[in-house]
Short mmCIF file of C-alpha atoms in Angstrom, two decimals:
data_model
loop_
_atom_site.label_atom_id
_atom_site.label_comp_id
_atom_site.label_asym_id
_atom_site.label_seq_id
_atom_site.Cartn_x
_atom_site.Cartn_y
_atom_site.Cartn_z
CA UNK A 1 91.30 119.69 72.51
CA UNK A 2 92.45 118.61 68.97
CA UNK A 3 90.28 118.64 66.27
CA UNK A 4 89.49 115.06 66.24
CA UNK A 5 87.63 115.60 70.32
CA UNK A 6 85.44 118.05 69.21
CA UNK A 7 83.90 115.84 66.23
CA UNK A 8 80.90 113.77 67.77
CA UNK A 9 81.61 110.15 69.26
CA UNK A 10 80.57 108.72 65.47
CA UNK A 11 83.49 110.32 63.72
CA UNK A 12 86.06 109.69 67.15
CA UNK A 13 85.00 105.97 67.21
CA UNK A 14 85.17 105.31 63.42
CA UNK A 15 88.80 107.23 62.90
CA UNK A 16 89.54 104.62 65.90
CA UNK A 17 89.08 102.01 64.61
CA UNK A 18 90.31 102.69 60.99
CA UNK A 19 93.97 102.99 62.02
CA UNK A 20 96.32 100.21 63.26
CA UNK A 21 95.41 97.58 66.34
CA UNK A 22 98.00 95.99 68.47
CA UNK A 23 95.74 94.55 70.90
CA UNK A 24 95.58 91.49 69.08
CA UNK A 25 96.36 89.27 65.89
CA UNK A 26 93.17 89.40 64.92
CA UNK A 27 92.78 93.15 64.85
CA UNK A 28 96.68 93.57 63.47
CA UNK A 29 95.23 91.36 60.85
CA UNK A 30 91.82 93.22 60.24
CA UNK A 31 94.11 96.11 60.38
CA UNK A 32 95.96 95.14 57.20
CA UNK A 33 93.39 94.56 54.91
CA UNK A 34 92.18 97.88 55.60
CA UNK A 35 95.60 99.00 54.64
CA UNK A 36 95.58 97.00 51.49
CA UNK A 37 91.56 98.09 50.83
CA UNK A 38 93.89 101.60 50.89
CA UNK A 39 96.63 100.46 48.49
CA UNK A 40 94.13 98.43 45.86
CA UNK A 41 92.29 101.59 45.97
CA UNK A 42 95.00 104.08 45.10
CA UNK A 43 96.88 101.62 42.44
CA UNK A 44 93.53 101.23 40.90
CA UNK A 45 92.60 105.12 40.48
CA UNK A 46 97.00 105.85 39.84
CA UNK A 47 95.84 102.99 37.30
CA UNK A 48 92.93 104.41 36.17
CA UNK A 49 94.61 108.16 35.29
CA UNK A 50 97.82 107.45 34.15
CA UNK A 51 96.36 105.40 31.16
CA UNK A 52 93.59 107.68 29.90
CA UNK A 53 96.43 110.53 30.71
CA UNK A 54 98.77 108.26 28.12
CA UNK A 55 95.51 107.40 25.81
CA UNK A 56 95.53 111.51 25.87
CA UNK A 57 98.60 111.89 25.04
CA UNK A 58 98.96 109.35 21.79
CA UNK A 59 95.00 111.07 20.40
CA UNK A 60 96.37 114.57 21.10
CA UNK A 61 99.96 113.50 18.91
CA UNK A 62 97.70 111.53 16.18
CA UNK A 63 95.33 114.86 16.04
CA UNK A 64 98.24 116.87 15.29
CA UNK A 65 99.57 115.61 13.14
CA UNK A 66 96.56 114.73 11.36
CA UNK A 67 95.48 118.62 11.73
CA UNK A 68 98.85 119.68 10.35
CA UNK A 69 97.03 118.57 6.50
CA UNK A 70 94.02 118.30 7.16
CA UNK A 71 91.87 121.75 8.38
CA UNK A 72 90.23 122.15 11.34
CA UNK A 73 87.33 123.70 9.30
CA UNK A 74 86.25 123.95 5.98
CA UNK A 75 84.11 126.12 4.06
CA UNK A 76 82.22 124.58 0.82
CA UNK A 77 79.80 126.11 -1.19
CA UNK A 78 76.73 124.86 -2.58
CA UNK A 79 77.30 125.27 -6.47
CA UNK A 80 80.79 123.37 -6.37
CA UNK A 81 83.18 126.49 -6.16
CA UNK A 82 83.20 129.42 -4.35
CA UNK A 83 84.18 132.80 -6.95
CA UNK A 84 84.43 135.53 -3.98
CA UNK A 85 86.55 133.22 -1.69
CA UNK A 86 88.82 135.97 -0.19
CA UNK A 87 85.40 137.85 0.87
CA UNK A 88 84.13 135.12 2.48
CA UNK A 89 87.49 134.44 4.33
CA UNK A 90 87.92 138.18 5.34
CA UNK A 91 84.23 137.04 6.16
CA UNK A 92 85.05 134.40 8.43
CA UNK A 93 88.58 135.94 9.82
CA UNK A 94 85.89 138.26 11.78
CA UNK A 95 85.84 135.13 14.27
CA UNK A 96 88.43 136.18 16.86
CA UNK A 97 89.17 132.13 16.89
CA UNK A 98 89.96 132.16 13.31
CA UNK A 99 93.80 132.35 12.55
CA UNK A 100 94.17 131.99 8.92
CA UNK A 101 91.55 130.93 5.61
CA UNK A 102 92.84 129.06 2.03
CA UNK A 103 91.51 128.40 -1.08
CA UNK A 104 91.17 125.07 -2.29
CA UNK A 105 90.31 121.82 -4.42
CA UNK A 106 89.79 118.97 -4.18
CA UNK A 107 89.66 115.33 -5.61
CA UNK A 108 90.60 112.17 -6.33
CA UNK A 109 92.64 110.79 -9.12
CA UNK A 110 94.81 107.44 -9.52
CA UNK A 111 98.36 107.36 -9.98
CA UNK A 112 99.74 105.91 -12.93
CA UNK A 113 103.76 105.38 -12.95
CA UNK A 114 105.48 102.33 -14.97
CA UNK A 115 102.26 100.35 -14.62
CA UNK A 116 102.01 100.87 -11.19
CA UNK A 117 98.83 103.27 -9.84
CA UNK A 118 98.25 104.42 -6.66
CA UNK A 119 94.86 106.06 -5.87
CA UNK A 120 95.48 109.20 -3.96
CA UNK A 121 93.47 112.48 -2.92
CA UNK A 122 95.10 115.39 -5.08
CA UNK A 123 94.33 118.76 -2.89
CA UNK A 124 94.07 122.20 -5.44
CA UNK A 125 96.04 124.61 -3.11
CA UNK A 126 97.58 128.14 -3.03
CA UNK A 127 101.32 127.51 -1.40
CA UNK A 128 101.56 131.58 -0.58
CA UNK A 129 98.42 130.77 0.90
CA UNK A 130 98.59 127.43 2.65
CA UNK A 131 100.90 127.91 5.74
CA UNK A 132 97.77 130.19 7.14
CA UNK A 133 96.27 126.85 7.46
CA UNK A 134 98.34 123.66 7.62
CA UNK A 135 102.50 122.59 7.93
CA UNK A 136 102.67 120.78 5.28
CA UNK A 137 105.22 123.03 3.75
CA UNK A 138 107.57 122.64 6.89
CA UNK A 139 107.21 118.97 6.22
CA UNK A 140 108.61 118.40 3.08
CA UNK A 141 111.64 116.42 3.13
CA UNK A 142 112.93 116.70 -0.35
CA UNK A 143 111.85 119.70 -3.12
CA UNK A 144 109.66 122.47 -2.45
CA UNK A 145 105.87 122.93 -1.84
CA UNK A 146 106.69 126.75 -3.34
CA UNK A 147 107.58 124.89 -6.96
CA UNK A 148 103.75 124.55 -7.28
CA UNK A 149 103.31 126.70 -9.83
CA UNK A 150 99.89 127.71 -11.65
CA UNK A 151 100.03 126.02 -15.24
CA UNK A 152 102.93 124.19 -13.98
CA UNK A 153 101.34 121.82 -13.19
CA UNK A 154 104.05 120.07 -10.52
CA UNK A 155 103.30 117.64 -7.54
CA UNK A 156 104.16 117.09 -3.77
CA UNK A 157 103.63 113.58 -2.79
CA UNK A 158 103.59 111.81 0.30
CA UNK A 159 106.54 109.97 1.26
CA UNK A 160 105.06 106.17 1.38
CA UNK A 161 103.25 107.16 -1.94
CA UNK A 162 105.95 108.13 -3.91
CA UNK A 163 108.09 105.54 -2.72
CA UNK A 164 105.11 102.83 -3.35
CA UNK A 165 104.92 105.10 -7.37
CA UNK A 166 109.09 104.36 -7.00
CA UNK A 167 109.80 107.70 -8.35
CA UNK A 168 111.82 111.17 -6.62
CA UNK A 169 112.17 114.69 -7.80
CA UNK A 170 111.78 114.95 -11.32
CA UNK A 171 110.05 112.10 -12.13
CA UNK A 172 106.93 112.09 -14.27
CA UNK A 173 103.57 110.57 -13.10
CA UNK A 174 100.14 110.46 -14.83
CA UNK A 175 97.19 111.33 -13.24
CA UNK A 176 94.02 109.35 -14.53
CA UNK A 177 90.73 111.31 -13.18
CA UNK A 178 87.56 109.88 -11.79
CA UNK A 179 85.77 111.86 -14.89
CA UNK A 180 86.20 110.74 -18.17
CA UNK A 181 85.58 112.35 -21.72
CA UNK A 182 83.43 111.54 -24.91
CA UNK A 183 85.62 110.62 -27.91
CA UNK A 184 84.43 108.87 -31.24
CA UNK A 185 85.40 105.39 -29.62
CA UNK A 186 83.40 105.91 -26.48
CA UNK A 187 83.79 107.61 -22.79
CA UNK A 188 87.16 107.62 -21.84
CA UNK A 189 89.13 108.37 -18.71
CA UNK A 190 90.69 111.79 -18.51
CA UNK A 191 94.46 111.97 -17.59
CA UNK A 192 96.88 114.29 -17.16
CA UNK A 193 100.65 114.07 -16.43
CA UNK A 194 102.56 116.04 -13.53
CA UNK A 195 105.88 116.51 -12.56
CA UNK A 196 107.37 115.73 -8.83
CA UNK A 197 108.25 118.95 -7.42
CA UNK A 198 108.23 117.83 -4.25
CA UNK A 199 107.58 114.79 -1.30
CA UNK A 200 106.57 115.58 2.21
CA UNK A 201 106.50 113.74 5.28
CA UNK A 202 103.39 114.45 8.13
CA UNK A 203 104.03 111.77 10.24
CA UNK A 204 100.33 109.85 9.71
CA UNK A 205 100.43 106.91 7.18
CA UNK A 206 96.62 107.34 5.52
CA UNK A 207 97.92 110.74 4.38
CA UNK A 208 101.75 110.21 3.47
CA UNK A 209 100.04 106.85 1.49
CA UNK A 210 97.48 108.77 0.21
CA UNK A 211 97.94 112.46 -0.44
CA UNK A 212 99.65 114.88 -3.23
CA UNK A 213 98.94 118.25 -3.46
CA UNK A 214 98.97 120.13 -6.24
CA UNK A 215 98.33 124.25 -7.08
CA UNK A 216 94.48 125.54 -7.05
CA UNK A 217 94.30 126.77 -10.45
CA UNK A 218 95.79 123.71 -12.10
CA UNK A 219 93.48 121.49 -9.71
CA UNK A 220 90.38 123.42 -11.46
CA UNK A 221 91.44 123.05 -14.93
CA UNK A 222 91.32 119.79 -14.00
CA UNK A 223 88.21 119.36 -11.87
CA UNK A 224 87.02 122.46 -14.67
CA UNK A 225 85.87 124.85 -11.72
CA UNK A 226 85.79 128.72 -12.54
CA UNK A 227 87.31 129.08 -8.63
CA UNK A 228 87.74 126.92 -6.17
CA UNK A 229 85.64 124.80 -3.89
CA UNK A 230 85.71 126.60 -0.66
CA UNK A 231 87.50 127.46 1.95
CA UNK A 232 90.39 126.08 4.54
CA UNK A 233 90.13 127.71 8.15
CA UNK A 234 92.57 127.30 11.02
CA UNK A 235 91.17 127.99 14.57
CA UNK A 236 93.46 129.08 18.14
CA UNK A 237 91.91 125.49 19.67
CA UNK A 238 91.34 122.42 17.84
CA UNK A 239 88.85 121.03 20.90
CA UNK A 240 86.22 124.31 20.00
CA UNK A 241 85.60 123.38 16.40
CA UNK A 242 82.19 122.69 16.54
CA UNK A 243 81.15 125.57 18.58
CA UNK A 244 83.48 127.91 16.31
CA UNK A 245 81.89 126.18 13.46
CA UNK A 246 78.28 127.12 14.68
CA UNK A 247 79.56 130.68 15.23
CA UNK A 248 80.18 130.55 11.23
CA UNK A 249 77.05 129.17 10.45
CA UNK A 250 75.18 132.06 12.22
CA UNK A 251 77.59 134.98 11.08
CA UNK A 252 78.22 134.46 7.85
CA UNK A 253 76.42 135.59 4.90
CA UNK A 254 76.36 132.84 2.81
CA UNK A 255 76.18 130.02 5.64
CA UNK A 256 72.73 132.12 7.08
CA UNK A 257 71.31 131.98 3.65
CA UNK A 258 72.11 128.01 2.62
CA UNK A 259 74.43 128.51 -0.03
CA UNK A 260 77.38 127.86 2.23
CA UNK A 261 78.66 124.70 4.51
CA UNK A 262 80.74 124.69 7.19
CA UNK A 263 81.99 121.30 8.51
CA UNK A 264 84.30 120.84 11.24
CA UNK A 265 87.12 118.14 11.64
CA UNK A 266 85.62 115.43 14.24
CA UNK A 267 82.49 115.58 11.36
CA UNK A 268 85.25 115.36 8.39
CA UNK A 269 86.77 112.62 10.35
CA UNK A 270 83.62 111.25 12.62
CA UNK A 271 84.52 107.80 12.32
CA UNK A 272 88.37 108.22 13.55
CA UNK A 273 86.87 110.28 16.02
CA UNK A 274 84.17 108.43 17.35
CA UNK A 275 86.45 105.48 17.28
CA UNK A 276 88.32 107.05 19.65
CA UNK A 277 86.33 108.45 21.71
CA UNK A 278 84.53 104.76 22.07
CA UNK A 279 87.81 103.20 22.85
CA UNK A 280 88.56 106.04 25.85
CA UNK A 281 85.02 105.36 27.28
CA UNK A 282 85.85 101.42 27.27
CA UNK A 283 89.08 101.94 28.44
CA UNK A 284 87.76 104.10 31.41
CA UNK A 285 85.09 101.29 32.77
CA UNK A 286 87.69 98.95 32.16
CA UNK A 287 89.77 99.99 34.71
CA UNK A 288 86.87 101.41 37.07
CA UNK A 289 86.35 98.02 37.42
CA UNK A 290 89.83 97.74 39.39
CA UNK A 291 88.81 100.60 41.73
CA UNK A 292 85.45 98.21 42.12
CA UNK A 293 87.45 95.11 43.09
CA UNK A 294 89.93 97.45 46.07
CA UNK A 295 85.71 98.34 47.14
CA UNK A 296 85.05 94.48 47.70
CA UNK A 297 87.82 94.32 50.16
CA UNK A 298 86.97 97.26 51.49
CA UNK A 299 83.56 95.47 52.21
CA UNK A 300 85.52 92.62 53.11
CA UNK A 301 87.25 94.62 55.53
CA UNK A 302 84.51 95.26 57.31
CA UNK A 303 82.56 92.72 57.58
CA UNK A 304 85.42 91.45 59.54
CA UNK A 305 85.54 94.92 61.79
CA UNK A 306 82.02 94.40 62.67
CA UNK A 307 82.30 90.50 63.88
CA UNK A 308 85.40 91.40 65.88
CA UNK A 309 83.76 94.25 66.99
CA UNK A 310 80.20 93.13 68.01
CA UNK A 311 80.74 93.72 71.75
CA UNK A 312 82.01 97.30 71.53
CA UNK A 313 78.56 97.87 69.37
CA UNK A 314 76.74 95.92 72.62
CA UNK A 315 78.78 98.32 74.67
CA UNK A 316 78.00 101.18 72.52
CA UNK A 317 73.91 100.28 72.28
CA UNK A 318 73.61 99.48 75.56
CA UNK A 319 75.01 102.75 76.30
CA UNK A 320 71.91 104.72 74.21
CA UNK A 321 73.61 104.47 70.70
CA UNK A 322 70.82 104.28 67.99
CA UNK A 323 71.09 101.85 64.95
CA UNK A 324 71.31 104.89 62.93
CA UNK A 325 74.74 105.91 65.01
CA UNK A 326 75.98 102.64 64.94
CA UNK A 327 75.50 102.20 61.03
CA UNK A 328 77.55 105.88 61.45
CA UNK A 329 80.74 104.41 62.73
CA UNK A 330 81.81 101.80 60.11
CA UNK A 331 80.26 104.55 57.28
CA UNK A 332 82.79 106.86 58.58
CA UNK A 333 85.70 104.11 58.96
CA UNK A 334 84.94 103.12 55.59
CA UNK A 335 84.87 106.53 53.68
CA UNK A 336 88.01 107.40 55.78
CA UNK A 337 89.32 104.47 53.92
CA UNK A 338 88.27 105.27 50.97
CA UNK A 339 88.65 108.94 50.75
CA UNK A 340 92.84 107.79 51.83
CA UNK A 341 92.98 105.56 49.03
CA UNK A 342 91.52 108.37 46.44
CA UNK A 343 93.91 110.92 47.62
CA UNK A 344 96.76 108.29 47.62
CA UNK A 345 96.02 107.03 44.31
CA UNK A 346 95.02 110.62 42.31
CA UNK A 347 98.39 112.01 44.24
CA UNK A 348 100.63 109.12 42.29
CA UNK A 349 99.06 109.07 39.24
CA UNK A 350 99.81 112.56 38.97
CA UNK A 351 102.69 111.96 39.57
CA UNK A 352 103.48 109.87 37.12
CA UNK A 353 101.37 111.62 34.66
CA UNK A 354 103.58 114.54 34.71
CA UNK A 355 106.79 112.66 34.79
CA UNK A 356 106.32 109.70 31.72
CA UNK A 357 108.73 111.35 29.83
CA UNK A 358 110.87 110.85 33.12
CA UNK A 359 109.74 107.26 34.35
CA UNK A 360 109.44 105.25 30.79
CA UNK A 361 113.02 105.98 30.00
CA UNK A 362 114.59 105.44 33.19
CA UNK A 363 112.43 101.76 32.76
CA UNK A 364 113.68 101.28 28.85
CA UNK A 365 117.23 101.58 30.28
CA UNK A 366 116.87 99.11 33.82
CA UNK A 367 114.92 97.14 31.90
CA UNK A 368 117.49 96.84 28.57
CA UNK A 369 114.22 97.47 26.51
CA UNK A 370 112.63 100.08 23.52
CA UNK A 371 108.97 99.68 24.29
CA UNK A 372 108.39 102.27 21.53
CA UNK A 373 110.90 101.14 18.28
CA UNK A 374 111.73 104.28 16.34
CA UNK A 375 112.17 101.53 13.31
CA UNK A 376 108.36 100.95 13.68
CA UNK A 377 106.62 103.68 15.43
CA UNK A 378 106.62 107.49 13.76
CA UNK A 379 106.33 108.01 18.18
CA UNK A 380 109.39 106.84 19.56
CA UNK A 381 108.73 108.33 22.92
CA UNK A 382 105.00 107.59 25.51
CA UNK A 383 103.23 110.85 25.22
CA UNK A 384 101.29 111.92 28.32
CA UNK A 385 98.37 114.75 27.85
CA UNK A 386 96.90 115.16 31.47
CA UNK A 387 93.35 116.39 32.07
CA UNK A 388 91.91 117.76 35.09
CA UNK A 389 88.52 116.86 34.59
CA UNK A 390 89.54 113.14 34.16
CA UNK A 391 91.27 113.24 37.20
CA UNK A 392 87.88 114.78 39.43
CA UNK A 393 85.85 112.35 37.53
CA UNK A 394 87.85 109.53 38.83
CA UNK A 395 88.38 110.84 41.87
CA UNK A 396 84.52 110.98 42.09
CA UNK A 397 84.24 107.68 41.07
CA UNK A 398 86.42 106.16 43.32
CA UNK A 399 84.66 107.80 46.92
CA UNK A 400 81.21 107.06 46.05
CA UNK A 401 82.49 103.60 45.04
CA UNK A 402 84.03 103.39 48.61
CA UNK A 403 80.88 104.90 50.32
CA UNK A 404 79.07 102.10 48.60
CA UNK A 405 80.64 99.29 49.39
CA UNK A 406 80.28 100.42 53.36
CA UNK A 407 76.40 100.38 52.91
CA UNK A 408 75.94 97.06 53.86
CA UNK A 409 78.38 95.94 56.89
CA UNK A 410 77.34 99.25 58.33
CA UNK A 411 73.55 98.21 58.23
CA UNK A 412 74.76 95.31 59.61
CA UNK A 413 76.67 96.29 62.51
CA UNK A 414 73.61 98.76 63.31
CA UNK A 415 71.30 95.08 63.40
CA UNK A 416 73.26 93.65 65.93
CA UNK A 417 71.47 93.22 69.03
CA UNK A 418 73.16 93.69 72.19
CA UNK A 419 72.23 90.52 74.65
CA UNK A 420 73.60 88.17 71.64
CA UNK A 421 76.49 89.76 71.23
CA UNK A 422 76.78 89.81 75.19
CA UNK A 423 75.96 86.04 75.57
CA UNK A 424 79.51 84.81 74.70
CA UNK A 425 81.67 87.77 76.42
#
């Protein structure tokens, strides 16, 4: 005997109703509606998986470009400077998740060239140490990051910032600092001339248009600090930054005493991170409605099945089946449709997400279009980053919606009265 014949009769009847009927045009139509329900659930699940994978891919691309310049974790001293930064760096490196540490000073200034003024975040770094926490040295398009020497007052500008100022290698720019100085003529801003020694391109417009680098000792002179402001740390897994930051707060002596402040990159970029997470949640909710629509199709399919099978229901009732058993039959039918649709959708969504780098170029060649123009977007290919937990959550929600859709039709089937159903048979 097959496995199906060993199942309870509710399962056997429910599975039989799921299969295509060929005895009449009405049964065939109901089976066609069931097939449409399966296809609807599958398309909804696949669409949700693919869209979330693409969103994860774009988020990963943008995050990687941001963190090629930004630190994963920053450690500040409450006094404004960290004289014994090397000892603090060694203390942080004792955590196995921390891969590198480098000192920095960060300030804001106004860069001026021939009447053109542009605001800039000015970061003082040690060129020999910066490579441990960022890849900005490898993103220099012109000049050299190593040209940042103490006392040289050289500067490395972002590509968009240099273009807006109209400067190139060897040109001079004037930096106007926010802190003023008192003179007989009153309060005047402090200024300093810098020589452009390099131009970098991080691939993130906000940084390319507003970030510049100088030597940490030059930054200390500008800010009148005795030592760097703090440390920038790089860790193995950027997604674990909040957890590692919490570990450092409990491990570093200065942090436990309250003199050191430890902040992870999601906190440093709270607005951007919150916006991305909100967008992903809203997209998840909107696309889940596609699955809900397919579940409504499942309701209509089961209602039609119940109407067409009233004679069968009446016979089962006269043979001793309880209303609960009748309800279970149609819940099995709806559940099988939901599970089949979910499995088909998961398979389709995972297959497309894993091969989107092949599928999208094929569609572009086939239709003669370009979805992401290289002249406009920094990312010329559609990225995809498939997350297993996302797939699992989508699958569970789809199955739950399908089972929820079976409740009313199954309950209606259990309420069928045998005498009334057989009156006209």
